Coordinates of C-alpha atoms in Angstrom, one line a residue:
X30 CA -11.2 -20.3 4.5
X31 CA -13.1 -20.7 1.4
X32 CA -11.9 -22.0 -1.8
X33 CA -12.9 -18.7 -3.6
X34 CA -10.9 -17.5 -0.3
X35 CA -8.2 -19.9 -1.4
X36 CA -7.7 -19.2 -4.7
X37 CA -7.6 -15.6 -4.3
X38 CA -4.7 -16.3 -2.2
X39 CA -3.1 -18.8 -4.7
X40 CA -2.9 -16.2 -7.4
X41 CA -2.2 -13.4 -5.1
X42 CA 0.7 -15.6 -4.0
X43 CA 1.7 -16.6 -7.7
X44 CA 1.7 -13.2 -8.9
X45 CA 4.3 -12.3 -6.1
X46 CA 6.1 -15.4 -6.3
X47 CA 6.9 -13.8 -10.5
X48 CA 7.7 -11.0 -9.2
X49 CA 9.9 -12.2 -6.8
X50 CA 12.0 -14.6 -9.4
X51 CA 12.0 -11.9 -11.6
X52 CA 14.1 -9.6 -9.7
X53 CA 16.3 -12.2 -8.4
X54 CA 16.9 -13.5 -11.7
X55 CA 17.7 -10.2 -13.3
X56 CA 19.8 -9.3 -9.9
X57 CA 21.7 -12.6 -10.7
X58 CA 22.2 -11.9 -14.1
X59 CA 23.1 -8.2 -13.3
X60 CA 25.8 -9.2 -10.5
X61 CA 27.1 -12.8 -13.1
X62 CA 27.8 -9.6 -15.8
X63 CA 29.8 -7.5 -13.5
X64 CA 32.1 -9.9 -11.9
X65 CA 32.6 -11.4 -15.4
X66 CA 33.4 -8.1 -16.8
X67 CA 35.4 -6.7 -13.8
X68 CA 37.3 -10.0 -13.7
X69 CA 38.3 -9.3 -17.7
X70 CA 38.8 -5.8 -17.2
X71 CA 41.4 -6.8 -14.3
X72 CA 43.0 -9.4 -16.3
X73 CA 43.2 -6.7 -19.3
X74 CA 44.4 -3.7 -17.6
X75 CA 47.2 -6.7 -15.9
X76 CA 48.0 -7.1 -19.5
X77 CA 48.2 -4.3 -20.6
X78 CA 50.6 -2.8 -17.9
X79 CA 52.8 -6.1 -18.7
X80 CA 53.3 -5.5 -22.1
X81 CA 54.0 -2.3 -20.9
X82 CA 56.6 -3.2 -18.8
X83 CA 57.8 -5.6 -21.2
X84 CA 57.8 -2.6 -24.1
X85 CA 59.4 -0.8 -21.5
X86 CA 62.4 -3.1 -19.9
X87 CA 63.4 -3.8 -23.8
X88 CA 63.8 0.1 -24.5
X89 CA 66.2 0.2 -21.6
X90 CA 68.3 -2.6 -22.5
X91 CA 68.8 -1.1 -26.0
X92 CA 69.8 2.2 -24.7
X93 CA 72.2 0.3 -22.2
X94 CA 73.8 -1.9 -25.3
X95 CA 74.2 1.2 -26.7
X96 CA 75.6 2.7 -24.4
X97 CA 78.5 0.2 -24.1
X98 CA 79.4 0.5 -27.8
X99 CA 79.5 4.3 -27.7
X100 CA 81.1 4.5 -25.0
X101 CA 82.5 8.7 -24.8
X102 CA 80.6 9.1 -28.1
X103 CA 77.6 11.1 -26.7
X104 CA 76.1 12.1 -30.5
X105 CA 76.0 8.3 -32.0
X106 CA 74.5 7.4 -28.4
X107 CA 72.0 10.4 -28.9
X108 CA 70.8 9.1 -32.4
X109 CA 70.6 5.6 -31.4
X110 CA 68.5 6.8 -28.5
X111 CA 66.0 8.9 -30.6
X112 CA 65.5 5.7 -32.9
X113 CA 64.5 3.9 -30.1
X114 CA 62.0 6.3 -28.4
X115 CA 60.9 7.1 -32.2
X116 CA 59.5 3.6 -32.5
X117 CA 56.8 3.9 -30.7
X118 CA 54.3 7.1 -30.2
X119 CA 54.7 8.9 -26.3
X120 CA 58.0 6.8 -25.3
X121 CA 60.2 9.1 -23.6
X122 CA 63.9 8.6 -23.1
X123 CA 66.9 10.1 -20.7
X124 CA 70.2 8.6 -19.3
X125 CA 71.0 10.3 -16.0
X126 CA 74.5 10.5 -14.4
X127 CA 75.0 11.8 -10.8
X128 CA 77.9 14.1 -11.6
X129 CA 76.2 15.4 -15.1
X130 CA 73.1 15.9 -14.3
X131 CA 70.8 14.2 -17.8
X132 CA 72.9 14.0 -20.5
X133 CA 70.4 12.5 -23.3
X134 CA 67.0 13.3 -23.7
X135 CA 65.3 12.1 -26.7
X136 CA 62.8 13.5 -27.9
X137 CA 64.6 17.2 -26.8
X138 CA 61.1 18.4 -25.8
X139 CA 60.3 15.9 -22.7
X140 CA 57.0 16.7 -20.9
X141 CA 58.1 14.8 -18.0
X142 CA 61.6 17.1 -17.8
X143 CA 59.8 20.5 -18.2
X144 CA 56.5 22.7 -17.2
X145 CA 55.3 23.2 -14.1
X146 CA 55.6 19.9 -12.6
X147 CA 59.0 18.8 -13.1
X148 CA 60.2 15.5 -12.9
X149 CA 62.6 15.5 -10.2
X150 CA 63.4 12.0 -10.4
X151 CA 62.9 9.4 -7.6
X152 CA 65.0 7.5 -5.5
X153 CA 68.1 5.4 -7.2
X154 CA 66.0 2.4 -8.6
X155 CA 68.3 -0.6 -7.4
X156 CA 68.2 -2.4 -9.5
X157 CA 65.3 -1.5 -11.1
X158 CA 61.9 0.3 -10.3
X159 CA 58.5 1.2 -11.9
X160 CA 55.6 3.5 -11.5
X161 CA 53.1 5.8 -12.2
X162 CA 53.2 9.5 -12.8
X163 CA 50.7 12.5 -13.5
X164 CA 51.9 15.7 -15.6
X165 CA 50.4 18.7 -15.0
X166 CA 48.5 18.3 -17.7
X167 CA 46.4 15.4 -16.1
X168 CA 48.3 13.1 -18.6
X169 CA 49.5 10.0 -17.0
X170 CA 52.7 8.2 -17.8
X171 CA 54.0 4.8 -17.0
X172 CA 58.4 5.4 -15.9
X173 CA 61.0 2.3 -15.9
X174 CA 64.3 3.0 -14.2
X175 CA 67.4 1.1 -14.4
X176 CA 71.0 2.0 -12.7
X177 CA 74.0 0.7 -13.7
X178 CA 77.3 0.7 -11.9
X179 CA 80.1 2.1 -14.1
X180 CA 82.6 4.8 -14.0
X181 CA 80.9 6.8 -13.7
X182 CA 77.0 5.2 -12.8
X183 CA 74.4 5.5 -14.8
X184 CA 71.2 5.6 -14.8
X185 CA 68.3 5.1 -17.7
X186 CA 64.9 5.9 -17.7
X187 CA 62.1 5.0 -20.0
X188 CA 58.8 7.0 -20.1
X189 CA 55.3 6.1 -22.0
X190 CA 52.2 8.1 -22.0
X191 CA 49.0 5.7 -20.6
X192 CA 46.7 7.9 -23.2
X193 CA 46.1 5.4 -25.2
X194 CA 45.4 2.6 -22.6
X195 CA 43.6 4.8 -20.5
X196 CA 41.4 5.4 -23.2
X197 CA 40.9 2.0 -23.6
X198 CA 40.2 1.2 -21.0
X199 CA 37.7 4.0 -20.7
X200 CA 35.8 2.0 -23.3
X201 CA 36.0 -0.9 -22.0
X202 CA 34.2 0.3 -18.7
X203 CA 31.4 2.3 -20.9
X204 CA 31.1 -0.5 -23.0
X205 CA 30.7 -3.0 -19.4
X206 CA 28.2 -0.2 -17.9
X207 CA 26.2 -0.4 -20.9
X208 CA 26.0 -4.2 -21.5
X209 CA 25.1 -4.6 -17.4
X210 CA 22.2 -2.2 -18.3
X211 CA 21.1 -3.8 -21.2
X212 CA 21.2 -7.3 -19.2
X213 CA 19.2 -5.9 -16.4
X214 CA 16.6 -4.5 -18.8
X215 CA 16.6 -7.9 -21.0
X216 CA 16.8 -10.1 -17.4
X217 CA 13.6 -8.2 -16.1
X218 CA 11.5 -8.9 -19.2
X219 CA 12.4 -11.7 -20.3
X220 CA 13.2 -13.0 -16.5
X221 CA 8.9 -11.7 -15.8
X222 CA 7.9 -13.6 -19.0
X223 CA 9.8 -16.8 -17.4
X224 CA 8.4 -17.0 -14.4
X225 CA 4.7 -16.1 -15.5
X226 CA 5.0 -19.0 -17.6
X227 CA 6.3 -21.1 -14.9
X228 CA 4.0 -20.6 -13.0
X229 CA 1.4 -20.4 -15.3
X230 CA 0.4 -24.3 -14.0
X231 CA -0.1 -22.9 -10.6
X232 CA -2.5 -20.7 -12.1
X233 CA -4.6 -23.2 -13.9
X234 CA -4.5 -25.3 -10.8
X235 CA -5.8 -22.3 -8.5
X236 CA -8.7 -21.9 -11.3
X237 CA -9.5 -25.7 -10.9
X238 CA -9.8 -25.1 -7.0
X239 CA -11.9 -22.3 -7.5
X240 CA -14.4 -24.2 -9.9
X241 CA -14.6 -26.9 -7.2
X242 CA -18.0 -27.1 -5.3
X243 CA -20.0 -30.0 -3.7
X244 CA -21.0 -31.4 -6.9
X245 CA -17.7 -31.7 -8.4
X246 CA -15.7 -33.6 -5.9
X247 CA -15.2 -36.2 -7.9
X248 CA -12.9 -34.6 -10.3
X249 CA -9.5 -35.5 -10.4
X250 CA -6.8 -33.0 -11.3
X251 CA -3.7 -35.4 -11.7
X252 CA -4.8 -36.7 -15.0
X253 CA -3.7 -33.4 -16.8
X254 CA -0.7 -32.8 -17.9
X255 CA 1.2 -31.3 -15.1
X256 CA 5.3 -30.5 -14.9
X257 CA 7.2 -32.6 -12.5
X258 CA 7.4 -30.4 -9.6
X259 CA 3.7 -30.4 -9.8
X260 CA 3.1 -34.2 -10.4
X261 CA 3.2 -34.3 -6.1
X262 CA 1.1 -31.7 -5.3
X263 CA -2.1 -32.9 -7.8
X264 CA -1.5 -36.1 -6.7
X265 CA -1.7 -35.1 -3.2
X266 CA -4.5 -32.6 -4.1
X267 CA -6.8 -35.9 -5.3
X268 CA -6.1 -37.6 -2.7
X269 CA -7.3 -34.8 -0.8
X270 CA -10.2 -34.4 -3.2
X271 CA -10.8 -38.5 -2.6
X272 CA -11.0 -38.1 1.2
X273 CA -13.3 -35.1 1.4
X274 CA -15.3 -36.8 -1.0
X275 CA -16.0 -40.1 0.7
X276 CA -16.3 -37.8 4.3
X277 CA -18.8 -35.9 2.1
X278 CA -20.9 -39.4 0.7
X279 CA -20.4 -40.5 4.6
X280 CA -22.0 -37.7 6.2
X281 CA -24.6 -37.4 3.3
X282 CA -25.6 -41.5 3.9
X283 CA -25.3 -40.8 7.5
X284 CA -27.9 -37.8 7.4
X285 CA -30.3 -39.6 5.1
X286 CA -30.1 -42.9 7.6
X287 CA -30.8 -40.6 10.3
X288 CA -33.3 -38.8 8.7
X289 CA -35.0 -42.6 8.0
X290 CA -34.3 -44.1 11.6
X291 CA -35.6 -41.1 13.6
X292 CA -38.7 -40.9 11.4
X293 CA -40.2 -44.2 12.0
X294 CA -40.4 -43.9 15.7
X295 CA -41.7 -40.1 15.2
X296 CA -44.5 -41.6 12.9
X297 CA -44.9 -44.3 15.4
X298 CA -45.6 -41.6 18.2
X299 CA -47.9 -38.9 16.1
X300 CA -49.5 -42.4 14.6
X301 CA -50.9 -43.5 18.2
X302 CA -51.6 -40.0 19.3
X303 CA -53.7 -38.9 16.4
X304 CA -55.6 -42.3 16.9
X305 CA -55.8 -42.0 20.7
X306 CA -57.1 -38.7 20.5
X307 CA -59.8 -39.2 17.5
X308 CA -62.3 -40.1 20.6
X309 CA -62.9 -39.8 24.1
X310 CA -60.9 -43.0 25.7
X311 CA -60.7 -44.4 28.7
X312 CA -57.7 -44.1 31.3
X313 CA -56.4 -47.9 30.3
X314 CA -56.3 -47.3 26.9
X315 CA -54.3 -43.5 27.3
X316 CA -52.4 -45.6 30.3
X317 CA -51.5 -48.1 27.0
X318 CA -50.8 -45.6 24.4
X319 CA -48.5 -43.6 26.6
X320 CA -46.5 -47.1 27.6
X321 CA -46.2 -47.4 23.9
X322 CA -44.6 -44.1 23.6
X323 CA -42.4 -45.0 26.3
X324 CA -40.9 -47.8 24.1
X325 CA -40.8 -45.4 21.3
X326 CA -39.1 -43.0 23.1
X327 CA -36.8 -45.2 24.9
X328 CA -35.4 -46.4 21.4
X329 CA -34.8 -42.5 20.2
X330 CA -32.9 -41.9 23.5
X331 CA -30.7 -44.9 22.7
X332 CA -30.4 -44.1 19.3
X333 CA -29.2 -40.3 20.0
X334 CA -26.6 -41.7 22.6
X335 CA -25.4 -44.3 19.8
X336 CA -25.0 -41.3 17.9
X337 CA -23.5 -39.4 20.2
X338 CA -20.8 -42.0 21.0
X339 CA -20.1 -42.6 17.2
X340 CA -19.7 -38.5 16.8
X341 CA -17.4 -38.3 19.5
X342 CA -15.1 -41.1 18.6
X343 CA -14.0 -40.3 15.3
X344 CA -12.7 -37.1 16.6
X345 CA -9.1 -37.2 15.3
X346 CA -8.3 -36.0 19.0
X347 CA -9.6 -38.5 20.6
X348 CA -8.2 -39.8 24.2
X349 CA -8.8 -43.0 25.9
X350 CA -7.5 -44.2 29.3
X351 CA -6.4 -47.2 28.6
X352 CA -5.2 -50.0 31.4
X353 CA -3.9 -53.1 31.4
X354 CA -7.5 -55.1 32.2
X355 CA -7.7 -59.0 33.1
X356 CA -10.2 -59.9 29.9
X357 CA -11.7 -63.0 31.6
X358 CA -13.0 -60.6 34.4
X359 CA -15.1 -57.7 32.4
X360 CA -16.3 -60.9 30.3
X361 CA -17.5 -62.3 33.5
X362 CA -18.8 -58.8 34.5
X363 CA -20.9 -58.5 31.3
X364 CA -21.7 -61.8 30.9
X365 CA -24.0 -61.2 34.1
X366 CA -25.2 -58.3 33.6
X367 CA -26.7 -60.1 30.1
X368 CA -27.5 -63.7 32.6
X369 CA -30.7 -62.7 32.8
X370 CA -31.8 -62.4 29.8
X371 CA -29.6 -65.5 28.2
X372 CA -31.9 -67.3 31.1
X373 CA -35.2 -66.0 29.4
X374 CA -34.3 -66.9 26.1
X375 CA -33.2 -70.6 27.0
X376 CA -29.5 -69.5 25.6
X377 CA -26.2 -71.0 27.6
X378 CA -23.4 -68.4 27.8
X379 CA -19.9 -69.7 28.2
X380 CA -17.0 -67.5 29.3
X381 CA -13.8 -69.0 28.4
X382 CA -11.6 -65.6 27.9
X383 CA -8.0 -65.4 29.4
X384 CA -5.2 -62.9 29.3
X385 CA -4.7 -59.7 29.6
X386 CA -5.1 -56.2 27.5
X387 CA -4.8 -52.9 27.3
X388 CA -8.3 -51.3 27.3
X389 CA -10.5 -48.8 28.5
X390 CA -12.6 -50.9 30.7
X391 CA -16.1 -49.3 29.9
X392 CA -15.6 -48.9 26.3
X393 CA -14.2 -52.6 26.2
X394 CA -18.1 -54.1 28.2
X395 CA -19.9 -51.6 25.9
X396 CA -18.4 -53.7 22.9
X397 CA -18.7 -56.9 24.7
X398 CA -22.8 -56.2 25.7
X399 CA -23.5 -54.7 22.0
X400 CA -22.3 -58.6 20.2
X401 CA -23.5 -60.1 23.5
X402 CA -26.7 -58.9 23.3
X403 CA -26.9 -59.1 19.2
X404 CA -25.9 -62.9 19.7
X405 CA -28.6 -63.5 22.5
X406 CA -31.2 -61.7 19.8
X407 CA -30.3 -64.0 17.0
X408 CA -29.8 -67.4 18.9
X409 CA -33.1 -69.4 19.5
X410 CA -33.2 -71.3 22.8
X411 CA -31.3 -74.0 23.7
X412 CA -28.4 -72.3 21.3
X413 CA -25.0 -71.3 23.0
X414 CA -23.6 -67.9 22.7
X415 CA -19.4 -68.1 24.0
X416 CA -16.4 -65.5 24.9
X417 CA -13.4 -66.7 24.3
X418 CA -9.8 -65.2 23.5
X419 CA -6.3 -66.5 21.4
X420 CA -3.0 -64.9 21.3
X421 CA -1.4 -63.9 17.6
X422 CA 2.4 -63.1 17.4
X423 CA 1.4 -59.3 17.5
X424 CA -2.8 -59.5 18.9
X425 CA -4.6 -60.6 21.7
X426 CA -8.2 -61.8 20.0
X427 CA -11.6 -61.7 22.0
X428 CA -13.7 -63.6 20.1
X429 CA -17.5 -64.0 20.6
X430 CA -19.6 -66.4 18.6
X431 CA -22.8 -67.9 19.4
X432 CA -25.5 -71.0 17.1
X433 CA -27.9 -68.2 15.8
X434 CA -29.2 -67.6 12.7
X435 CA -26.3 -66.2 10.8
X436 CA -26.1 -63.7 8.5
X437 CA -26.5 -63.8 4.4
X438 CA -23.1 -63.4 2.5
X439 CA -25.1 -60.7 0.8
X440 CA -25.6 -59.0 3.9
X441 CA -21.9 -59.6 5.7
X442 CA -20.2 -56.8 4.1
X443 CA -22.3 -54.1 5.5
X444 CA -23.2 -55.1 8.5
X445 CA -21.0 -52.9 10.6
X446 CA -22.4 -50.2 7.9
X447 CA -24.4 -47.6 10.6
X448 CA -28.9 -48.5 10.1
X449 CA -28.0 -51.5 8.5
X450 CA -30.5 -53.5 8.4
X451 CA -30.6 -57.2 7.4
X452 CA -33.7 -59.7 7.6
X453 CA -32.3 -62.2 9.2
X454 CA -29.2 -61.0 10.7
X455 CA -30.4 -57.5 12.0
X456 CA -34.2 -57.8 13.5
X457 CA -34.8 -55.3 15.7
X458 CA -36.0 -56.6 19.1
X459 CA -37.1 -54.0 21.9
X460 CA -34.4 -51.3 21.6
X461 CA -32.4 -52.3 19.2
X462 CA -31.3 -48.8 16.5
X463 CA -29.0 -50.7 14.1
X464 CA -25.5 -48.7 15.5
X465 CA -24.5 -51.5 17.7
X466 CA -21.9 -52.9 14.9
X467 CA -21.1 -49.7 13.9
X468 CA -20.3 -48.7 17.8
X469 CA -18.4 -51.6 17.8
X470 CA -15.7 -50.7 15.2
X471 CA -15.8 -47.1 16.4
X472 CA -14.4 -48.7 19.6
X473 CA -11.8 -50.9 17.9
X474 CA -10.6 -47.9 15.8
X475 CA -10.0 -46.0 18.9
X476 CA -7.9 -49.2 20.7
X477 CA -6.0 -49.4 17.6
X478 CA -7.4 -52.6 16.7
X479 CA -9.6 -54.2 14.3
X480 CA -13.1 -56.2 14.1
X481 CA -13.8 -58.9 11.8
X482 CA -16.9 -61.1 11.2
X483 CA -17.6 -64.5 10.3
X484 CA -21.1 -66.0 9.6
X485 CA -23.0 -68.6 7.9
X486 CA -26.8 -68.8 7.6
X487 CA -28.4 -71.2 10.2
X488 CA -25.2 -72.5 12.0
X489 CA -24.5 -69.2 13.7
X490 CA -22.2 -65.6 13.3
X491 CA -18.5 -65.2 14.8
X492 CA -17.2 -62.2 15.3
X493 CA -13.1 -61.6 16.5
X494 CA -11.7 -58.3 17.9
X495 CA -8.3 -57.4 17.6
X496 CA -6.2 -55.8 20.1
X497 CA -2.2 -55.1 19.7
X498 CA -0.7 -57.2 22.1
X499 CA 1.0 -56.3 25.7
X500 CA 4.5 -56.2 25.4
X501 CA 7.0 -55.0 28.3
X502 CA 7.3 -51.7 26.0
X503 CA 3.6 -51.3 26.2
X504 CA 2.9 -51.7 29.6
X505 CA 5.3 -49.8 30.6
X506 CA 4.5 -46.5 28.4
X507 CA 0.6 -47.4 30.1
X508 CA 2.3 -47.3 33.4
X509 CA 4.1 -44.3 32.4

């Protein structure tokens, strides 16, 4: 995917992402408003039917006090009834006896006592009962009964029109509807406005991604003022931006060394040729220029299977078999397979290694010949080029040192570097290509170890490579 691809993606992705908090903002607001308001409209119409009940209950107990002080006196209970229900507007009164029948109704004209519908009465409240009841009319009322036992029983009911509290209430749900519209219109706007400018950051960060080429990673993007939940991301994004940029310097060095190292032999070879075949020669002298090419191409084949090697080893998914090898033996092993040449050069090599580690056994010679034979290159005769090993608390070292020439403190820092080339402490001999350092470290890197090198000019170079020690855990898990 591209980072034009990417950033397409990033805003396609933020514009969803607003749309997304928008509606589950307004949603949230929308459902927060109506529980709120049902919740109040609950506790009001509880209210409201208390106060009812309340209003209700007290009417009764005044018709019953009156009843005991007018006791046989049916007009003075009468008035005092029609004062009560007179108090308040649609409060109905009657007093019901079993044998009589109702005996006071106040007001006279009762809507719950006549039309169509009625009221029959209900079941004798003991001791007292409330409920609900619809006229004909539609009208609904709110009824309190209370018997009394006497001689003879009575019974006293209290009526009051719900009119005015359904009306209320009525209000109170248009009023609810219209505020839980208003939110979700207010929550979607302002709630889209919100999360744009959230994730307006997002934005200028996809627009910085999309300006980002080649040439331009080595901009940094956490320098900017970014919100906190942000902070993480840019900072991950330059360290991101810092990788690929030193992978991109690395390949870019790598390609010019190549470039370099394969063009000297190639100039090399079309050099001779173009000579060779300027005049007629004799068979010696095209048997000489072709051994000449030999050597030519022998180094290029080397130097493309250094390459090679290197390419496939920093693979991130790389695997190595890795045994548990006796060190002292693949020193010996490459120690002669190098005797020969040691012998030529008038250079003693001494193989003091010891212990054990865990290794692949042709990677670990291949790092052993490439300081071997650097050492024998760099050591005049009668110098001594040795193998030894010593055990850290958490390594096993193999450490290889020899009397050369050294290296120049200038030079030491890049000498693992790939095509490094140093005057004294990197002179080509026959097929040397300037990657045996570099192979090296690839090698350590893939153990899990490390190389380090020591040198000082005329008394000789040391170099020490670091394997993790064997531990019961380890060998086991190799066994394993």
């Amino acid at each position: 995917m591209s980072l034009k691809h990417a950033t397409e993606t990033l805003r396609r992705v933020t514009g969803s992402i607003a749309i997304r908090l928008t509606f589950w903002y307004a949603l949230l607001s929308v459902v927060l408003i109506a529980a709120a308001g049902s919740a109040l409209y609950w506790v009001l119409a509880a209210q409201l039917r208390h106060v009812d009940n309340q209003i209700l209950a007290s009417k009764i107990h005044a018709v019953h006090s009156a009843l005991r002080r007018h006791t046989g006196n049916i007009e003075a209970l009468r008035h005092e009834t029609q004062l009560e229900a007179s108090t308040i507007r649609g409060v109905y009164i009657w007093v019901s006896r079993p044998a009589e029948g109702v005996i006071i109704r106040s007001p006279s004209s009762n809507p719950i006592l006549e039309g169509p519908r009625p009221f029959t009465g209900s079941p004798a409240p003991l001791p007292e009962k409330e409920w609900k009841w619809a006229a004909a009319n539609g009208r609904r009322y709110r009824i309190m009964a209370r018997s009394y036992a006497g001689n003879p029983p009575t019974t006293i009911y209290v009526a009051m029109s719900m009119a005015q509290e359904d009306n209320f209430l009525a209000a109170y749900r248009r009023a609810l509807l219209l505020a839980i519209v208003l939110a979700l219109l207010v929550a979607l706007g302002a709630g889209y406005l919100i999360a744009r400018r959230g994730m307006r950051p997002v934005a200028r960060l996809a627009e910085i991604v999309d300006e980002l080429g080649a040439g331009q990673l080595h901009r940094r993007v956490a320098d900017e003022h970014w919100p906190n939940e942000l902070r993480t991301l840019a900072a991950n994004f330059d360290r991101l931006l810092g990788r690929l940029e030193t992978s991109f310097n690395r390949i870019s060095r790598f390609s010019a060394d190549v470039a370099h190292e394969l063009r000297t032999p190639l100039h090399i070879l079309r050099g001779e040729a173009e000579i060779t075949l300027s005049r007629q020669r004799s068979p010696a002298e095209y048997q000489a220029c072709i051994e000449s090419a030999m050597e030519e191409y022998g180094r290029l084949s080397g130097m493309v299977d250094a390459l090679l090697f290197l390419a496939r080893a920093e693979q991130s998914d790389a695997r190595l078999d890795k045994p548990v090898l006796d060190v002292r033996e693949e020193a010996a092993a490459v120690c002669a397979f190098y005797q020969a040449m040691a012998d030529e050069l008038g250079v003693a090599l001494v193989n003091r290694a010891i212990g054990s580690v865990a290794a692949n056994p042709g990677l670990l010679r291949r790092a052993l010949g490439n300081l071997l034979g650097n050492a024998l290159r760099h050591t005049p005769a009668g110098g001594q080029v040795s193998i030894w090993t010593t055990i850290q608390p958490s390594l096993l070292q193999i450490i290889v040192s020899d009397s050369g020439s050294g290296i120049a403190p200038e030079d030491l820092p890049h000498v693992l570097d790939r095509f490094y080339c140093a005057d004294t402490a990197r002179l080509r001999q026959g097929q040397g290509t300037g990657l045996g350092l570099a192979i090296v470290r690839s090698i350590m890197h893939l153990h899990g170890g490390e190389i380090a090198l020591q040198s000082e000019l005329g008394r000789g170079t040391t170099v020490t490579l670091s394997f993790p020690i064997i531990t019961t855990e380890t060998l086991a898990s190799h066994q394993r």
